[in-house]
Amino acid sequence: MRTLFNTLIVAGLTCLSLTTVSAQTPNQTTRQAMTDLEAKRPKQAEQTLQQAAQQQPSPESYFFLGQYYLKANQPDKAQAAFEKGASMEDKKSYLNQIGLGGVALMRGETGKAGDIFAEVEKRAKRKNPDWLYRMAQMYVIADSSHRNPQEALRLINKVLDDSKVEKKPGYYIVKGDAMQHLNKGGDAVSAYESALQLDAQNVYALTQIGRIFKNGKNYPVARDNFLKALSIDSTYTPAYDQLGDLYFLGRNYRSAAYNYKKVVDNSEENFDDTFQYTKMAFLAKDYPNMIAYLDRIKDNPQLKDSNPVRRMYAYAYVTDDYKKYDEAKQLMEELIKTTPEDEQFTMDYAALGRAYANIDGEGNDSLAIVYLTKATADTTENLYDDIAGIYYSKLKQYNNAARAYQQGIEWKEANNKKPVSQDYYNVGRSAYFGFTINKDSTLTGLADSSFAKLYEVNPAYTRGLLWRARINRYMPDDSANQRAVEFYQAFAEASDTDSLRTADKTLEKDLTEAYGFLGYQAYQDKEYNKAVDYFNKTLEFDPEHKTAKQLLEFIDKNKLATTGQNAAGVKTASSR
């Protein structure tokens, strides 16, 4: 049996591929196109570069179009663009030849690529540092099997080590990328920081710095860099992607989902990103958004009629937002039937249990408890309250409800969650009825201690004293009745005020109970003056209280109370 988190933490994180922005491109349009490509807007980038090549055909415009196709892993289209650009170059220009070398590299023709690059390097000299830069760039954007970060470093260092060459941000970007591929994070950060000194708005450099710090578990610095990148470009999806990963690592699913949603909303339709977001919305229990985005991809061949989709819909359907319990039951039964037990999530049983709990039918409540109890093996969620609610409201097994509610408190304490007054009330009330109705004599102590805790954490709720008085009336020890008297007295003193009675009209009924018990106890103890006082208070709230009227009349008839009380204005039965 697996927990949901352990599975998703393995599958949920995705690593950003290293892409490289151009240095200082001929115009802002080209630079924006490259940013769009990084930000998962490839169609927009392609359209921009195609228009640039058509409207202002030049070796440079075709080079950038070809470079786009290389990054998009379309070597044939890249070759066509580079050949078109090469046909426009004079004999002293090698920009598109470099592009053709990149195509050869992508196709695994490393010898051919090496020959092209060697010829270009020989002719570049100091006058054409950008050629060396573009060759270095080709070595770092190639796929992993043909990438050569060492050669990229050799080429770009020839440029950077030349004091007479004007430095450009892109040079340091390439160096940073090469260092990352060599797992030299510190050197990569230094290179990206040098790029930022020349271009403080370079969101790629900021994001890559954040990425390195994230991988090094320096999360605050990583977050600051991602947020700075987004303050410059609020549509830059790689920064959102990395922020999502960062929050996911910290199990802050809501913040992770927010950032993954930004990736989807600011990029072109992409199955992987949309599915990643739906999984995170699922963990964050943001079911409305999860379903809205899952509906877009549920018929994708990778997901259609799959258990992950069944699970996500079912978990949502058993919530109060949807209440599609029959559909949830069907989905979960299909999932459990088609999944080996060791591949099932314990929380699957919670969804199935909640479905059964809300479907009418003989035995469904018992089945709900069976499945919910099985799901408690996953300690990430308190299911004991669900179980207790079924015992209490449906099966009327108050004794079992009390124990389940108590387990819910213990779950909270074990998971650093503070129980609230309602928790103690639920345990105490259930234990009280478990004793008085289910005749479970083992529950009086649990009821009393729960009501004591209830009043401790919420003294404004004076009925905590009332409930303690009630349960102590049934306690087996000799002093139990006296404790009941004390709790009824404390309740009456705390509750019998004009403001409380005005705010809560039901309080008079409880005060009637308290004064009636106190009067009867005083009568039993032959403290008739007290009894008269208490019975008169009882009749203030319930003029037809039978016991109070009868005993007051008896006391008056037999002259059991002192005449001093009548003189003081205390009414007896006859004076009423």
mmCIF file of C-alpha atoms in Angstrom, residues 211-460:
data_model
loop_
_atom_site.group_PDB
_atom_site.id
_atom_site.type_symbol
_atom_site.label_atom_id
_atom_site.label_comp_id
_atom_site.label_asym_id
_atom_site.label_seq_id
_atom_site.Cartn_x
_atom_site.Cartn_y
_atom_site.Cartn_z
ATOM 1 C CA ARG A 211 17.625 26.881 -10.116
ATOM 2 C CA ILE A 212 21.200 26.245 -8.936
ATOM 3 C CA PHE A 213 20.418 27.486 -5.428
ATOM 4 C CA LYS A 214 17.256 25.378 -5.370
ATOM 5 C CA ASN A 215 19.225 22.276 -6.265
ATOM 6 C CA GLY A 216 21.660 23.222 -3.502
ATOM 7 C CA LYS A 217 18.716 23.463 -1.058
ATOM 8 C CA ASN A 218 19.237 27.165 -0.435
ATOM 9 C CA TYR A 219 15.550 27.789 -0.924
ATOM 10 C CA PRO A 220 15.223 31.422 0.234
ATOM 11 C CA VAL A 221 17.874 32.637 -2.230
ATOM 12 C CA ALA A 222 16.369 30.484 -4.972
ATOM 13 C CA ARG A 223 12.912 31.944 -4.363
ATOM 14 C CA ASP A 224 14.219 35.514 -4.378
ATOM 15 C CA ASN A 225 15.798 35.014 -7.810
ATOM 16 C CA PHE A 226 12.660 33.441 -9.263
ATOM 17 C CA LEU A 227 10.514 36.256 -7.924
ATOM 18 C CA LYS A 228 12.906 38.869 -9.272
ATOM 19 C CA ALA A 229 12.727 37.279 -12.719
ATOM 20 C CA LEU A 230 8.937 37.361 -12.577
ATOM 21 C CA SER A 231 8.940 41.002 -11.471
ATOM 22 C CA ILE A 232 10.678 41.716 -14.779
ATOM 23 C CA ASP A 233 8.566 39.405 -16.939
ATOM 24 C CA SER A 234 5.356 38.145 -15.332
ATOM 25 C CA THR A 235 4.815 35.693 -18.206
ATOM 26 C CA TYR A 236 8.168 33.920 -17.917
ATOM 27 C CA THR A 237 7.056 30.352 -17.296
ATOM 28 C CA PRO A 238 10.457 28.775 -16.416
ATOM 29 C CA ALA A 239 10.530 30.878 -13.229
ATOM 30 C CA TYR A 240 6.982 29.822 -12.348
ATOM 31 C CA ASP A 241 7.937 26.205 -13.057
ATOM 32 C CA GLN A 242 10.897 26.392 -10.707
ATOM 33 C CA LEU A 243 8.864 28.159 -8.020
ATOM 34 C CA GLY A 244 6.286 25.403 -8.284
ATOM 35 C CA ASP A 245 9.017 22.809 -7.763
ATOM 36 C CA LEU A 246 10.315 24.789 -4.796
ATOM 37 C CA TYR A 247 6.954 24.909 -3.035
ATOM 38 C CA PHE A 248 6.274 21.280 -3.886
ATOM 39 C CA LEU A 249 9.487 20.276 -2.122
ATOM 40 C CA GLY A 250 8.198 22.110 0.949
ATOM 41 C CA ARG A 251 4.801 20.372 0.625
ATOM 42 C CA ASN A 252 3.145 23.746 0.177
ATOM 43 C CA TYR A 253 0.794 22.327 -2.418
ATOM 44 C CA ARG A 254 -1.429 25.375 -2.724
ATOM 45 C CA SER A 255 1.484 27.675 -3.614
ATOM 46 C CA ALA A 256 2.964 25.020 -5.883
ATOM 47 C CA ALA A 257 -0.351 24.679 -7.685
ATOM 48 C CA TYR A 258 -0.614 28.459 -8.080
ATOM 49 C CA ASN A 259 2.738 28.607 -9.841
ATOM 50 C CA TYR A 260 2.173 25.541 -12.008
ATOM 51 C CA LYS A 261 -1.131 27.080 -13.080
ATOM 52 C CA LYS A 262 0.789 30.195 -14.132
ATOM 53 C CA VAL A 263 2.932 27.950 -16.330
ATOM 54 C CA VAL A 264 -0.159 26.568 -18.057
ATOM 55 C CA ASP A 265 -1.895 29.926 -18.379
ATOM 56 C CA ASN A 266 1.163 31.678 -19.837
ATOM 57 C CA SER A 267 2.261 28.980 -22.261
ATOM 58 C CA GLU A 268 0.794 27.250 -25.250
ATOM 59 C CA GLU A 269 -1.322 24.130 -24.752
ATOM 60 C CA ASN A 270 0.962 21.481 -23.337
ATOM 61 C CA PHE A 271 -0.153 18.116 -21.982
ATOM 62 C CA ASP A 272 2.735 17.614 -19.551
ATOM 63 C CA ASP A 273 2.359 21.016 -17.906
ATOM 64 C CA THR A 274 -1.424 20.750 -17.691
ATOM 65 C CA PHE A 275 -1.221 17.304 -16.132
ATOM 66 C CA GLN A 276 1.433 18.485 -13.702
ATOM 67 C CA TYR A 277 -0.847 21.319 -12.619
ATOM 68 C CA THR A 278 -3.884 19.057 -12.193
ATOM 69 C CA LYS A 279 -1.844 16.733 -9.973
ATOM 70 C CA MET A 280 -0.781 19.642 -7.807
ATOM 71 C CA ALA A 281 -4.303 21.086 -7.640
ATOM 72 C CA PHE A 282 -5.371 17.594 -6.610
ATOM 73 C CA LEU A 283 -2.861 17.550 -3.743
ATOM 74 C CA ALA A 284 -3.935 21.074 -2.775
ATOM 75 C CA LYS A 285 -7.558 19.852 -2.813
ATOM 76 C CA ASP A 286 -8.456 22.644 -5.212
ATOM 77 C CA TYR A 287 -10.910 20.383 -6.966
ATOM 78 C CA PRO A 288 -12.813 22.984 -9.037
ATOM 79 C CA ASN A 289 -9.621 24.119 -10.790
ATOM 80 C CA MET A 290 -8.336 20.570 -10.984
ATOM 81 C CA ILE A 291 -11.449 19.418 -12.804
ATOM 82 C CA ALA A 292 -11.515 22.458 -15.098
ATOM 83 C CA TYR A 293 -8.003 21.665 -16.354
ATOM 84 C CA LEU A 294 -8.336 17.888 -16.199
ATOM 85 C CA ASP A 295 -11.347 18.108 -18.502
ATOM 86 C CA ARG A 296 -8.994 19.525 -21.161
ATOM 87 C CA ILE A 297 -6.724 16.482 -21.203
ATOM 88 C CA LYS A 298 -8.759 13.552 -19.866
ATOM 89 C CA ASP A 299 -9.221 12.101 -23.366
ATOM 90 C CA ASN A 300 -5.518 12.251 -24.160
ATOM 91 C CA PRO A 301 -4.308 8.714 -25.023
ATOM 92 C CA GLN A 302 -1.961 8.853 -22.007
ATOM 93 C CA LEU A 303 -4.872 9.425 -19.631
ATOM 94 C CA LYS A 304 -8.093 8.144 -21.184
ATOM 95 C CA ASP A 305 -9.826 5.640 -18.898
ATOM 96 C CA SER A 306 -6.776 5.608 -16.628
ATOM 97 C CA ASN A 307 -6.704 5.152 -12.880
ATOM 98 C CA PRO A 308 -5.039 8.523 -12.171
ATOM 99 C CA VAL A 309 -8.005 10.228 -13.830
ATOM 100 C CA ARG A 310 -10.517 8.018 -12.013
ATOM 101 C CA ARG A 311 -8.806 8.805 -8.732
ATOM 102 C CA MET A 312 -8.762 12.583 -9.231
ATOM 103 C CA TYR A 313 -12.400 12.788 -10.248
ATOM 104 C CA ALA A 314 -13.542 10.440 -7.474
ATOM 105 C CA TYR A 315 -11.732 12.325 -4.719
ATOM 106 C CA ALA A 316 -13.436 15.509 -5.887
ATOM 107 C CA TYR A 317 -16.868 13.934 -6.282
ATOM 108 C CA VAL A 318 -17.105 12.889 -2.610
ATOM 109 C CA THR A 319 -16.686 16.489 -1.405
ATOM 110 C CA ASP A 320 -19.523 18.855 -0.567
ATOM 111 C CA ASP A 321 -18.751 20.863 -3.705
ATOM 112 C CA TYR A 322 -19.926 18.016 -5.951
ATOM 113 C CA LYS A 323 -21.743 15.297 -3.975
ATOM 114 C CA LYS A 324 -21.565 12.881 -6.911
ATOM 115 C CA TYR A 325 -21.328 9.887 -4.631
ATOM 116 C CA ASP A 326 -22.620 7.234 -7.015
ATOM 117 C CA GLU A 327 -20.129 8.304 -9.695
ATOM 118 C CA ALA A 328 -17.312 8.362 -7.158
ATOM 119 C CA LYS A 329 -18.212 4.856 -5.952
ATOM 120 C CA GLN A 330 -18.193 3.510 -9.503
ATOM 121 C CA LEU A 331 -14.849 5.146 -10.310
ATOM 122 C CA MET A 332 -13.157 3.873 -7.159
ATOM 123 C CA GLU A 333 -14.503 0.354 -7.521
ATOM 124 C CA GLU A 334 -13.140 0.244 -11.086
ATOM 125 C CA LEU A 335 -9.793 1.549 -9.854
ATOM 126 C CA ILE A 336 -9.482 -0.941 -6.995
ATOM 127 C CA LYS A 337 -10.597 -3.814 -9.209
ATOM 128 C CA THR A 338 -7.972 -3.051 -11.856
ATOM 129 C CA THR A 339 -5.065 -2.116 -9.560
ATOM 130 C CA PRO A 340 -2.889 -4.568 -7.604
ATOM 131 C CA GLU A 341 -3.153 -3.914 -3.882
ATOM 132 C CA ASP A 342 0.472 -2.825 -3.566
ATOM 133 C CA GLU A 343 -0.175 -0.122 -6.178
ATOM 134 C CA GLN A 344 -3.276 1.248 -4.495
ATOM 135 C CA PHE A 345 -3.242 4.341 -2.314
ATOM 136 C CA THR A 346 -4.645 4.042 1.176
ATOM 137 C CA MET A 347 -6.635 7.219 0.548
ATOM 138 C CA ASP A 348 -8.464 5.412 -2.258
ATOM 139 C CA TYR A 349 -10.368 3.631 0.498
ATOM 140 C CA ALA A 350 -11.218 6.980 2.055
ATOM 141 C CA ALA A 351 -12.872 8.130 -1.169
ATOM 142 C CA LEU A 352 -14.760 4.844 -1.467
ATOM 143 C CA GLY A 353 -15.782 5.006 2.191
ATOM 144 C CA ARG A 354 -17.073 8.559 1.850
ATOM 145 C CA ALA A 355 -19.052 7.529 -1.209
ATOM 146 C CA TYR A 356 -20.710 4.637 0.649
ATOM 147 C CA ALA A 357 -21.429 6.891 3.621
ATOM 148 C CA ASN A 358 -23.587 9.109 1.424
ATOM 149 C CA ILE A 359 -25.441 6.471 -0.575
ATOM 150 C CA ASP A 360 -28.651 5.023 0.858
ATOM 151 C CA GLY A 361 -28.736 1.262 1.056
ATOM 152 C CA GLU A 362 -28.589 -1.518 3.575
ATOM 153 C CA GLY A 363 -25.078 -2.111 4.828
ATOM 154 C CA ASN A 364 -23.578 0.946 3.143
ATOM 155 C CA ASP A 365 -22.826 2.687 6.437
ATOM 156 C CA SER A 366 -20.987 -0.369 7.718
ATOM 157 C CA LEU A 367 -19.044 -0.627 4.459
ATOM 158 C CA ALA A 368 -18.173 3.047 4.752
ATOM 159 C CA ILE A 369 -16.655 2.434 8.179
ATOM 160 C CA VAL A 370 -14.720 -0.595 6.908
ATOM 161 C CA TYR A 371 -13.140 1.398 4.068
ATOM 162 C CA LEU A 372 -12.526 4.546 6.102
ATOM 163 C CA THR A 373 -10.891 2.514 8.859
ATOM 164 C CA LYS A 374 -8.648 0.857 6.281
ATOM 165 C CA ALA A 375 -7.677 4.316 5.008
ATOM 166 C CA THR A 376 -6.501 5.475 8.445
ATOM 167 C CA ALA A 377 -3.218 3.706 7.671
ATOM 168 C CA ASP A 378 -2.417 6.879 5.723
ATOM 169 C CA THR A 379 -1.794 9.334 8.527
ATOM 170 C CA THR A 380 -1.816 12.420 6.297
ATOM 171 C CA GLU A 381 -5.516 13.030 6.937
ATOM 172 C CA ASN A 382 -7.789 12.749 9.963
ATOM 173 C CA LEU A 383 -10.445 10.223 8.961
ATOM 174 C CA TYR A 384 -11.552 9.413 12.484
ATOM 175 C CA ASP A 385 -14.047 12.258 12.523
ATOM 176 C CA ASP A 386 -15.677 10.827 9.388
ATOM 177 C CA ILE A 387 -15.915 7.429 11.046
ATOM 178 C CA ALA A 388 -17.274 8.938 14.258
ATOM 179 C CA GLY A 389 -19.876 10.915 12.336
ATOM 180 C CA ILE A 390 -21.284 7.732 10.803
ATOM 181 C CA TYR A 391 -21.370 5.959 14.155
ATOM 182 C CA TYR A 392 -23.065 8.945 15.791
ATOM 183 C CA SER A 393 -25.558 10.211 13.222
ATOM 184 C CA LYS A 394 -26.452 7.068 11.302
ATOM 185 C CA LEU A 395 -25.780 3.962 13.356
ATOM 186 C CA LYS A 396 -26.500 5.587 16.735
ATOM 187 C CA GLN A 397 -23.527 3.727 18.172
ATOM 188 C CA TYR A 398 -22.509 6.598 20.408
ATOM 189 C CA ASN A 399 -19.972 4.522 22.289
ATOM 190 C CA ASN A 400 -18.044 3.748 19.097
ATOM 191 C CA ALA A 401 -18.438 7.367 18.023
ATOM 192 C CA ALA A 402 -16.814 8.539 21.253
ATOM 193 C CA ARG A 403 -13.790 6.324 20.740
ATOM 194 C CA ALA A 404 -13.416 7.390 17.112
ATOM 195 C CA TYR A 405 -13.659 11.083 18.035
ATOM 196 C CA GLN A 406 -11.007 10.502 20.699
ATOM 197 C CA GLN A 407 -8.762 8.907 18.065
ATOM 198 C CA GLY A 408 -9.285 12.054 16.001
ATOM 199 C CA ILE A 409 -7.916 14.144 18.878
ATOM 200 C CA GLU A 410 -4.955 11.815 19.230
ATOM 201 C CA TRP A 411 -4.317 12.111 15.474
ATOM 202 C CA LYS A 412 -4.246 15.895 15.760
ATOM 203 C CA GLU A 413 -1.838 15.816 18.682
ATOM 204 C CA ALA A 414 0.450 13.404 16.828
ATOM 205 C CA ASN A 415 0.446 15.662 13.772
ATOM 206 C CA ASN A 416 1.115 18.971 15.551
ATOM 207 C CA LYS A 417 -2.455 20.167 15.114
ATOM 208 C CA LYS A 418 -4.184 21.710 18.096
ATOM 209 C CA PRO A 419 -7.548 20.171 19.046
ATOM 210 C CA VAL A 420 -10.357 22.698 19.416
ATOM 211 C CA SER A 421 -13.261 22.865 21.825
ATOM 212 C CA GLN A 422 -15.592 21.175 19.325
ATOM 213 C CA ASP A 423 -13.354 18.106 19.368
ATOM 214 C CA TYR A 424 -13.702 17.710 23.122
ATOM 215 C CA TYR A 425 -17.433 18.390 22.934
ATOM 216 C CA ASN A 426 -17.834 15.654 20.317
ATOM 217 C CA VAL A 427 -16.007 13.114 22.478
ATOM 218 C CA GLY A 428 -17.805 14.082 25.678
ATOM 219 C CA ARG A 429 -21.299 14.177 24.204
ATOM 220 C CA SER A 430 -20.804 10.865 22.388
ATOM 221 C CA ALA A 431 -19.394 9.233 25.525
ATOM 222 C CA TYR A 432 -22.333 10.593 27.552
ATOM 223 C CA PHE A 433 -24.860 9.070 25.191
ATOM 224 C CA GLY A 434 -22.717 5.968 24.837
ATOM 225 C CA PHE A 435 -23.238 5.463 28.579
ATOM 226 C CA THR A 436 -26.842 6.625 28.908
ATOM 227 C CA ILE A 437 -28.167 5.067 25.678
ATOM 228 C CA ASN A 438 -25.734 2.322 24.643
ATOM 229 C CA LYS A 439 -25.199 1.349 28.291
ATOM 230 C CA ASP A 440 -21.409 1.340 27.959
ATOM 231 C CA SER A 441 -20.345 1.872 31.558
ATOM 232 C CA THR A 442 -16.672 2.310 30.608
ATOM 233 C CA LEU A 443 -17.277 5.758 29.119
ATOM 234 C CA THR A 444 -18.165 7.925 32.124
ATOM 235 C CA GLY A 445 -14.544 8.823 32.822
ATOM 236 C CA LEU A 446 -13.919 9.730 29.165
ATOM 237 C CA ALA A 447 -17.035 11.891 29.124
ATOM 238 C CA ASP A 448 -16.044 13.748 32.305
ATOM 239 C CA SER A 449 -12.424 14.346 31.260
ATOM 240 C CA SER A 450 -13.525 15.532 27.799
ATOM 241 C CA PHE A 451 -15.996 18.044 29.229
ATOM 242 C CA ALA A 452 -13.339 19.210 31.682
ATOM 243 C CA LYS A 453 -10.979 19.829 28.753
ATOM 244 C CA LEU A 454 -13.785 21.529 26.830
ATOM 245 C CA TYR A 455 -14.308 24.066 29.599
ATOM 246 C CA GLU A 456 -10.569 24.535 30.014
ATOM 247 C CA VAL A 457 -9.986 25.489 26.368
ATOM 248 C CA ASN A 458 -13.237 27.427 26.017
ATOM 249 C CA PRO A 459 -14.456 28.804 29.381
ATOM 250 C CA ALA A 460 -16.903 31.062 27.560
#
